[in-house]
Amino acid sequence: MLLTALLAVVVTAGVIVAVVLLRPAAPVPAGEPGVPPVSDGAPNAPGVDCGDSACREISAMTVGGLPVVLLADDSGRQGVVRIGADTVYPLIVNDMGATLKGDSLRCFDGVTPVCLVRGEVGGGSAGELFVARGGIWRDTGKPYFSDAGTIALNDVTADGIADVIVVRHECPGAQTGSARCQAAPVLAEVYDVARGSVGCTRRYTAPSELRGWPEVRLAKADLRACP
């Protein structure tokens, strides 16, 4: 009897220890120490993805009364845009292989607030546009590409809303990025954020001949029909 009771105590104790050891740990709630918020270059908060590295602030501006922050991983190859306190947009230019830097964010606080995120891509630059209408920001969903290395914002049409300026080589019949195309003259094509292309400049021998290069500044009088 005594031996049987001792064995029962030992077995019971073993079961209790096993249950304690196998019980999963409780999840750490968001906001606990070790999960710092995204701000001032700090690592990223849960739910914001910058690839395999923590998101870090690389550029910020205020437009339309809201802070616009560009966040990216250490390599600048994966990033997001945060507008306001908690609205985060993934970037299409990530999928194009763009590298984001401190000068990648440009904003224009006009009648319609506009922000451009641009990054270097092999052989040129890629840009993505965000526009606020009725207080609501949206990604236009159509990336821009410049094979001459520059995408800029400027109110070319003088309507109080920034236009997108894309500098490109004019090389019909040649493949973009080829030696023949890179040696061809360049022009700047201007896009209204609502209506699309509104015209082009004349041809130039080199991009540096464009006024304000690399932050190209144009006037409506510079435009003509695109070739």
PDB file of C-alpha atoms in Angstrom:
ATOM      1  CA  MET A   1       0.000   0.000   0.000  1.00  0.00           C
ATOM      2  CA  LEU A   2       2.724   2.490   0.949  1.00  0.00           C
ATOM      3  CA  LEU A   3       4.689   1.684  -2.212  1.00  0.00           C
ATOM      4  CA  THR A   4       1.596   2.170  -4.352  1.00  0.00           C
ATOM      5  CA  ALA A   5       0.893   5.578  -2.773  1.00  0.00           C
ATOM      6  CA  LEU A   6       4.467   6.735  -3.340  1.00  0.00           C
ATOM      7  CA  LEU A   7       4.320   5.715  -6.987  1.00  0.00           C
ATOM      8  CA  ALA A   8       1.078   7.654  -7.457  1.00  0.00           C
ATOM      9  CA  VAL A   9       2.628  10.795  -5.980  1.00  0.00           C
ATOM     10  CA  VAL A  10       5.659  10.509  -8.262  1.00  0.00           C
ATOM     11  CA  VAL A  11       3.512  10.004 -11.386  1.00  0.00           C
ATOM     12  CA  THR A  12       1.262  12.956 -10.501  1.00  0.00           C
ATOM     13  CA  ALA A  13       4.226  15.245  -9.949  1.00  0.00           C
ATOM     14  CA  GLY A  14       5.708  14.202 -13.286  1.00  0.00           C
ATOM     15  CA  VAL A  15       2.480  15.016 -15.134  1.00  0.00           C
ATOM     16  CA  ILE A  16       2.318  18.488 -13.539  1.00  0.00           C
ATOM     17  CA  VAL A  17       5.923  19.269 -14.538  1.00  0.00           C
ATOM     18  CA  ALA A  18       5.285  18.103 -18.118  1.00  0.00           C
ATOM     19  CA  VAL A  19       2.190  20.300 -18.461  1.00  0.00           C
ATOM     20  CA  VAL A  20       4.108  23.354 -17.245  1.00  0.00           C
ATOM     21  CA  LEU A  21       7.022  22.713 -19.614  1.00  0.00           C
ATOM     22  CA  LEU A  22       4.825  22.111 -22.659  1.00  0.00           C
ATOM     23  CA  ARG A  23       2.469  25.061 -22.169  1.00  0.00           C
ATOM     24  CA  PRO A  24       3.123  27.701 -24.915  1.00  0.00           C
ATOM     25  CA  ALA A  25       4.377  31.105 -23.852  1.00  0.00           C
ATOM     26  CA  ALA A  26       1.875  33.959 -23.911  1.00  0.00           C
ATOM     27  CA  PRO A  27       2.281  36.380 -26.849  1.00  0.00           C
ATOM     28  CA  VAL A  28       3.868  39.741 -26.106  1.00  0.00           C
ATOM     29  CA  PRO A  29       1.252  42.495 -26.569  1.00  0.00           C
ATOM     30  CA  ALA A  30       1.993  45.264 -29.067  1.00  0.00           C
ATOM     31  CA  GLY A  31       3.599  48.203 -27.371  1.00  0.00           C
ATOM     32  CA  GLU A  32       5.586  46.105 -24.892  1.00  0.00           C
ATOM     33  CA  PRO A  33       9.312  46.847 -24.383  1.00  0.00           C
ATOM     34  CA  GLY A  34      11.342  45.472 -27.264  1.00  0.00           C
ATOM     35  CA  VAL A  35       8.798  46.569 -29.888  1.00  0.00           C
ATOM     36  CA  PRO A  36       9.553  50.312 -30.357  1.00  0.00           C
ATOM     37  CA  PRO A  37       7.378  52.532 -32.594  1.00  0.00           C
ATOM     38  CA  VAL A  38       8.394  53.841 -36.014  1.00  0.00           C
ATOM     39  CA  SER A  39       9.760  57.367 -35.548  1.00  0.00           C
ATOM     40  CA  ASP A  40      13.037  59.249 -35.732  1.00  0.00           C
ATOM     41  CA  GLY A  41      14.844  56.343 -37.367  1.00  0.00           C
ATOM     42  CA  ALA A  42      13.685  53.823 -34.775  1.00  0.00           C
ATOM     43  CA  PRO A  43      12.920  50.205 -35.754  1.00  0.00           C
ATOM     44  CA  ASN A  44       9.524  49.536 -37.230  1.00  0.00           C
ATOM     45  CA  ALA A  45       6.289  48.882 -35.349  1.00  0.00           C
ATOM     46  CA  PRO A  46       4.443  45.569 -35.881  1.00  0.00           C
ATOM     47  CA  GLY A  47       2.501  45.348 -39.133  1.00  0.00           C
ATOM     48  CA  VAL A  48       4.808  47.554 -41.229  1.00  0.00           C
ATOM     49  CA  ASP A  49       6.989  45.469 -43.510  1.00  0.00           C
ATOM     50  CA  CYS A  50      10.331  46.649 -44.897  1.00  0.00           C
ATOM     51  CA  GLY A  51      11.635  43.279 -46.005  1.00  0.00           C
ATOM     52  CA  ASP A  52      14.017  41.421 -43.712  1.00  0.00           C
ATOM     53  CA  SER A  53      15.262  44.544 -41.906  1.00  0.00           C
ATOM     54  CA  ALA A  54      13.497  46.952 -39.596  1.00  0.00           C
ATOM     55  CA  CYS A  55      11.978  50.056 -41.209  1.00  0.00           C
ATOM     56  CA  ARG A  56      13.916  53.261 -40.634  1.00  0.00           C
ATOM     57  CA  GLU A  57      12.957  56.811 -41.475  1.00  0.00           C
ATOM     58  CA  ILE A  58      15.049  58.131 -44.357  1.00  0.00           C
ATOM     59  CA  SER A  59      13.060  61.230 -45.328  1.00  0.00           C
ATOM     60  CA  ALA A  60      10.075  63.257 -44.081  1.00  0.00           C
ATOM     61  CA  MET A  61       8.048  66.290 -45.148  1.00  0.00           C
ATOM     62  CA  THR A  62       4.802  67.998 -44.131  1.00  0.00           C
ATOM     63  CA  VAL A  63       2.172  68.485 -46.843  1.00  0.00           C
ATOM     64  CA  GLY A  64      -1.522  69.246 -46.596  1.00  0.00           C
ATOM     65  CA  GLY A  65      -1.032  69.620 -42.842  1.00  0.00           C
ATOM     66  CA  LEU A  66       0.070  65.985 -42.491  1.00  0.00           C
ATOM     67  CA  PRO A  67       3.503  64.436 -41.953  1.00  0.00           C
ATOM     68  CA  VAL A  68       4.647  62.276 -44.864  1.00  0.00           C
ATOM     69  CA  VAL A  69       7.428  59.860 -43.936  1.00  0.00           C
ATOM     70  CA  LEU A  70       9.459  57.579 -46.208  1.00  0.00           C
ATOM     71  CA  LEU A  71      10.616  54.428 -44.419  1.00  0.00           C
ATOM     72  CA  ALA A  72      13.001  51.814 -45.782  1.00  0.00           C
ATOM     73  CA  ASP A  73      15.247  48.953 -44.754  1.00  0.00           C
ATOM     74  CA  ASP A  74      19.006  49.366 -44.339  1.00  0.00           C
ATOM     75  CA  SER A  75      19.680  48.788 -48.036  1.00  0.00           C
ATOM     76  CA  GLY A  76      16.918  51.107 -49.291  1.00  0.00           C
ATOM     77  CA  ARG A  77      15.515  48.302 -51.438  1.00  0.00           C
ATOM     78  CA  GLN A  78      12.264  47.806 -49.508  1.00  0.00           C
ATOM     79  CA  GLY A  79      10.207  50.724 -48.262  1.00  0.00           C
ATOM     80  CA  VAL A  80       6.806  52.164 -47.427  1.00  0.00           C
ATOM     81  CA  VAL A  81       5.240  55.623 -47.163  1.00  0.00           C
ATOM     82  CA  ARG A  82       3.448  56.616 -43.971  1.00  0.00           C
ATOM     83  CA  ILE A  83       0.991  59.530 -44.286  1.00  0.00           C
ATOM     84  CA  GLY A  84      -0.455  60.953 -41.101  1.00  0.00           C
ATOM     85  CA  ALA A  85      -0.296  58.944 -37.894  1.00  0.00           C
ATOM     86  CA  ASP A  86      -0.955  55.429 -39.111  1.00  0.00           C
ATOM     87  CA  THR A  87      -1.781  55.184 -42.849  1.00  0.00           C
ATOM     88  CA  VAL A  88       0.918  53.129 -44.559  1.00  0.00           C
ATOM     89  CA  TYR A  89       1.272  52.467 -48.294  1.00  0.00           C
ATOM     90  CA  PRO A  90       3.548  49.786 -49.774  1.00  0.00           C
ATOM     91  CA  LEU A  91       5.603  50.947 -52.755  1.00  0.00           C
ATOM     92  CA  ILE A  92       5.259  49.629 -56.311  1.00  0.00           C
ATOM     93  CA  VAL A  93       8.809  50.829 -57.057  1.00  0.00           C
ATOM     94  CA  ASN A  94      10.062  48.170 -54.619  1.00  0.00           C
ATOM     95  CA  ASP A  95       9.088  45.557 -57.198  1.00  0.00           C
ATOM     96  CA  MET A  96      10.972  47.506 -59.890  1.00  0.00           C
ATOM     97  CA  GLY A  97      14.214  47.224 -57.918  1.00  0.00           C
ATOM     98  CA  ALA A  98      14.386  50.915 -56.970  1.00  0.00           C
ATOM     99  CA  THR A  99      16.893  52.008 -54.317  1.00  0.00           C
ATOM    100  CA  LEU A 100      15.504  54.629 -51.935  1.00  0.00           C
ATOM    101  CA  LYS A 101      17.687  57.389 -50.483  1.00  0.00           C
ATOM    102  CA  GLY A 102      17.389  60.558 -48.432  1.00  0.00           C
ATOM    103  CA  ASP A 103      16.340  62.600 -51.481  1.00  0.00           C
ATOM    104  CA  SER A 104      13.772  60.059 -52.713  1.00  0.00           C
ATOM    105  CA  LEU A 105      10.759  61.898 -51.267  1.00  0.00           C
ATOM    106  CA  ARG A 106       9.453  65.066 -52.901  1.00  0.00           C
ATOM    107  CA  CYS A 107       6.135  66.775 -52.010  1.00  0.00           C
ATOM    108  CA  PHE A 108       4.230  69.791 -53.349  1.00  0.00           C
ATOM    109  CA  ASP A 109       1.661  71.479 -51.115  1.00  0.00           C
ATOM    110  CA  GLY A 110      -0.631  73.126 -53.666  1.00  0.00           C
ATOM    111  CA  VAL A 111      -4.350  73.137 -54.439  1.00  0.00           C
ATOM    112  CA  THR A 112      -4.037  69.351 -54.482  1.00  0.00           C
ATOM    113  CA  PRO A 113      -1.210  68.004 -52.273  1.00  0.00           C
ATOM    114  CA  VAL A 114       1.085  65.665 -54.199  1.00  0.00           C
ATOM    115  CA  CYS A 115       4.049  63.519 -53.154  1.00  0.00           C
ATOM    116  CA  LEU A 116       6.519  61.653 -55.347  1.00  0.00           C
ATOM    117  CA  VAL A 117       8.708  58.755 -54.228  1.00  0.00           C
ATOM    118  CA  ARG A 118      11.557  58.062 -56.608  1.00  0.00           C
ATOM    119  CA  GLY A 119      14.470  55.672 -56.557  1.00  0.00           C
ATOM    120  CA  GLU A 120      17.395  54.611 -58.675  1.00  0.00           C
ATOM    121  CA  VAL A 121      16.854  51.614 -60.935  1.00  0.00           C
ATOM    122  CA  GLY A 122      19.390  49.983 -63.203  1.00  0.00           C
ATOM    123  CA  GLY A 123      19.716  52.381 -66.114  1.00  0.00           C
ATOM    124  CA  GLY A 124      17.477  55.130 -64.746  1.00  0.00           C
ATOM    125  CA  SER A 125      14.932  56.135 -62.104  1.00  0.00           C
ATOM    126  CA  ALA A 126      11.465  54.922 -61.120  1.00  0.00           C
ATOM    127  CA  GLY A 127       8.848  57.098 -59.444  1.00  0.00           C
ATOM    128  CA  GLU A 128       5.517  56.585 -57.709  1.00  0.00           C
ATOM    129  CA  LEU A 129       2.910  59.297 -57.140  1.00  0.00           C
ATOM    130  CA  PHE A 130       0.580  59.892 -54.177  1.00  0.00           C
ATOM    131  CA  VAL A 131      -2.246  62.446 -54.498  1.00  0.00           C
ATOM    132  CA  ALA A 132      -4.677  63.818 -51.883  1.00  0.00           C
ATOM    133  CA  ARG A 133      -8.225  64.575 -53.019  1.00  0.00           C
ATOM    134  CA  GLY A 134     -10.921  65.530 -50.549  1.00  0.00           C
ATOM    135  CA  GLY A 135      -8.482  64.911 -47.719  1.00  0.00           C
ATOM    136  CA  ILE A 136      -7.931  61.290 -48.788  1.00  0.00           C
ATOM    137  CA  TRP A 137      -4.511  60.185 -50.035  1.00  0.00           C
ATOM    138  CA  ARG A 138      -4.234  57.615 -52.793  1.00  0.00           C
ATOM    139  CA  ASP A 139      -1.446  55.909 -54.702  1.00  0.00           C
ATOM    140  CA  THR A 140      -2.126  56.611 -58.387  1.00  0.00           C
ATOM    141  CA  GLY A 141      -0.996  53.059 -59.109  1.00  0.00           C
ATOM    142  CA  LYS A 142       1.008  53.908 -62.232  1.00  0.00           C
ATOM    143  CA  PRO A 143       4.797  54.123 -61.821  1.00  0.00           C
ATOM    144  CA  TYR A 144       6.924  56.464 -63.948  1.00  0.00           C
ATOM    145  CA  PHE A 145      10.292  55.517 -65.446  1.00  0.00           C
ATOM    146  CA  SER A 146      13.108  57.763 -66.637  1.00  0.00           C
ATOM    147  CA  ASP A 147      15.963  56.225 -68.619  1.00  0.00           C
ATOM    148  CA  ALA A 148      17.871  59.506 -68.198  1.00  0.00           C
ATOM    149  CA  GLY A 149      17.897  59.463 -64.419  1.00  0.00           C
ATOM    150  CA  THR A 150      15.404  62.166 -63.413  1.00  0.00           C
ATOM    151  CA  ILE A 151      11.776  62.332 -62.315  1.00  0.00           C
ATOM    152  CA  ALA A 152      10.744  65.641 -60.726  1.00  0.00           C
ATOM    153  CA  LEU A 153       7.754  67.603 -59.423  1.00  0.00           C
ATOM    154  CA  ASN A 154       6.993  71.132 -60.613  1.00  0.00           C
ATOM    155  CA  ASP A 155       3.829  73.123 -61.343  1.00  0.00           C
ATOM    156  CA  VAL A 156       4.546  73.420 -65.058  1.00  0.00           C
ATOM    157  CA  THR A 157       0.954  74.112 -66.112  1.00  0.00           C
ATOM    158  CA  ALA A 158       0.547  76.870 -63.471  1.00  0.00           C
ATOM    159  CA  ASP A 159      -2.731  75.504 -62.083  1.00  0.00           C
ATOM    160  CA  GLY A 160      -1.574  75.203 -58.468  1.00  0.00           C
ATOM    161  CA  ILE A 161      -1.055  71.446 -58.728  1.00  0.00           C
ATOM    162  CA  ALA A 162       2.333  69.814 -59.227  1.00  0.00           C
ATOM    163  CA  ASP A 163       3.036  68.028 -62.497  1.00  0.00           C
ATOM    164  CA  VAL A 164       5.382  65.088 -62.946  1.00  0.00           C
ATOM    165  CA  ILE A 165       8.418  65.713 -65.159  1.00  0.00           C
ATOM    166  CA  VAL A 166      10.037  62.640 -66.691  1.00  0.00           C
ATOM    167  CA  VAL A 167      13.337  63.075 -68.547  1.00  0.00           C
ATOM    168  CA  ARG A 168      13.912  60.434 -71.209  1.00  0.00           C
ATOM    169  CA  HIS A 169      16.008  59.686 -74.248  1.00  0.00           C
ATOM    170  CA  GLU A 170      14.217  60.162 -77.555  1.00  0.00           C
ATOM    171  CA  CYS A 171      15.323  57.058 -79.447  1.00  0.00           C
ATOM    172  CA  PRO A 172      12.549  55.581 -81.605  1.00  0.00           C
ATOM    173  CA  GLY A 173      13.425  52.130 -82.859  1.00  0.00           C
ATOM    174  CA  ALA A 174      16.116  51.586 -80.206  1.00  0.00           C
ATOM    175  CA  GLN A 175      15.765  49.566 -77.033  1.00  0.00           C
ATOM    176  CA  THR A 176      15.597  51.557 -73.806  1.00  0.00           C
ATOM    177  CA  GLY A 177      18.915  51.275 -71.979  1.00  0.00           C
ATOM    178  CA  SER A 178      20.864  50.242 -75.088  1.00  0.00           C
ATOM    179  CA  ALA A 179      24.061  52.090 -76.027  1.00  0.00           C
ATOM    180  CA  ARG A 180      22.306  53.599 -79.044  1.00  0.00           C
ATOM    181  CA  CYS A 181      19.434  54.920 -76.905  1.00  0.00           C
ATOM    182  CA  GLN A 182      21.736  56.290 -74.201  1.00  0.00           C
ATOM    183  CA  ALA A 183      23.590  58.303 -76.867  1.00  0.00           C
ATOM    184  CA  ALA A 184      20.355  59.795 -78.247  1.00  0.00           C
ATOM    185  CA  PRO A 185      19.072  63.320 -77.427  1.00  0.00           C
ATOM    186  CA  VAL A 186      16.863  63.782 -74.354  1.00  0.00           C
ATOM    187  CA  LEU A 187      13.593  65.592 -73.700  1.00  0.00           C
ATOM    188  CA  ALA A 188      11.327  66.103 -70.704  1.00  0.00           C
ATOM    189  CA  GLU A 189       7.730  64.900 -70.841  1.00  0.00           C
ATOM    190  CA  VAL A 190       5.232  66.507 -68.461  1.00  0.00           C
ATOM    191  CA  TYR A 191       2.288  64.640 -66.912  1.00  0.00           C
ATOM    192  CA  ASP A 192      -0.720  66.306 -65.293  1.00  0.00           C
ATOM    193  CA  VAL A 193      -1.670  64.188 -62.252  1.00  0.00           C
ATOM    194  CA  ALA A 194      -5.270  63.905 -63.489  1.00  0.00           C
ATOM    195  CA  ARG A 195      -5.050  64.129 -67.301  1.00  0.00           C
ATOM    196  CA  GLY A 196      -1.818  62.358 -68.188  1.00  0.00           C
ATOM    197  CA  SER A 197       0.757  63.668 -70.673  1.00  0.00           C
ATOM    198  CA  VAL A 198       0.376  67.352 -71.545  1.00  0.00           C
ATOM    199  CA  GLY A 199       3.461  67.846 -73.713  1.00  0.00           C
ATOM    200  CA  CYS A 200       7.213  67.619 -74.119  1.00  0.00           C
ATOM    201  CA  THR A 201      10.170  69.971 -74.328  1.00  0.00           C
ATOM    202  CA  ARG A 202      12.391  70.233 -77.360  1.00  0.00           C
ATOM    203  CA  ARG A 203      15.289  67.812 -77.632  1.00  0.00           C
ATOM    204  CA  TYR A 204      18.528  68.482 -75.773  1.00  0.00           C
ATOM    205  CA  THR A 205      21.967  66.993 -76.311  1.00  0.00           C
ATOM    206  CA  ALA A 206      22.362  66.122 -72.615  1.00  0.00           C
ATOM    207  CA  PRO A 207      20.041  66.103 -69.558  1.00  0.00           C
ATOM    208  CA  SER A 208      22.185  68.743 -67.849  1.00  0.00           C
ATOM    209  CA  GLU A 209      20.979  71.300 -70.429  1.00  0.00           C
ATOM    210  CA  LEU A 210      17.485  71.222 -68.904  1.00  0.00           C
ATOM    211  CA  ARG A 211      16.781  74.171 -66.599  1.00  0.00           C
ATOM    212  CA  GLY A 212      17.349  73.333 -62.914  1.00  0.00           C
ATOM    213  CA  TRP A 213      18.879  69.906 -63.578  1.00  0.00           C
ATOM    214  CA  PRO A 214      18.609  67.511 -61.794  1.00  0.00           C
ATOM    215  CA  GLU A 215      15.519  69.107 -60.130  1.00  0.00           C
ATOM    216  CA  VAL A 216      14.137  70.155 -63.507  1.00  0.00           C
ATOM    217  CA  ARG A 217      11.988  73.310 -63.571  1.00  0.00           C
ATOM    218  CA  LEU A 218       9.874  74.015 -66.632  1.00  0.00           C
ATOM    219  CA  ALA A 219       7.247  76.538 -67.712  1.00  0.00           C
ATOM    220  CA  LYS A 220       4.163  75.939 -69.845  1.00  0.00           C
ATOM    221  CA  ALA A 221       5.852  77.849 -72.672  1.00  0.00           C
ATOM    222  CA  ASP A 222       8.559  75.138 -72.810  1.00  0.00           C
ATOM    223  CA  LEU A 223       6.032  72.524 -73.927  1.00  0.00           C
ATOM    224  CA  ARG A 224       5.035  71.355 -77.379  1.00  0.00           C
ATOM    225  CA  ALA A 225       3.541  68.200 -78.831  1.00  0.00           C
ATOM    226  CA  CYS A 226       5.531  65.104 -77.968  1.00  0.00           C
ATOM    227  CA  PRO A 227       7.290  63.420 -80.891  1.00  0.00           C
TER     228      PRO A 227
END
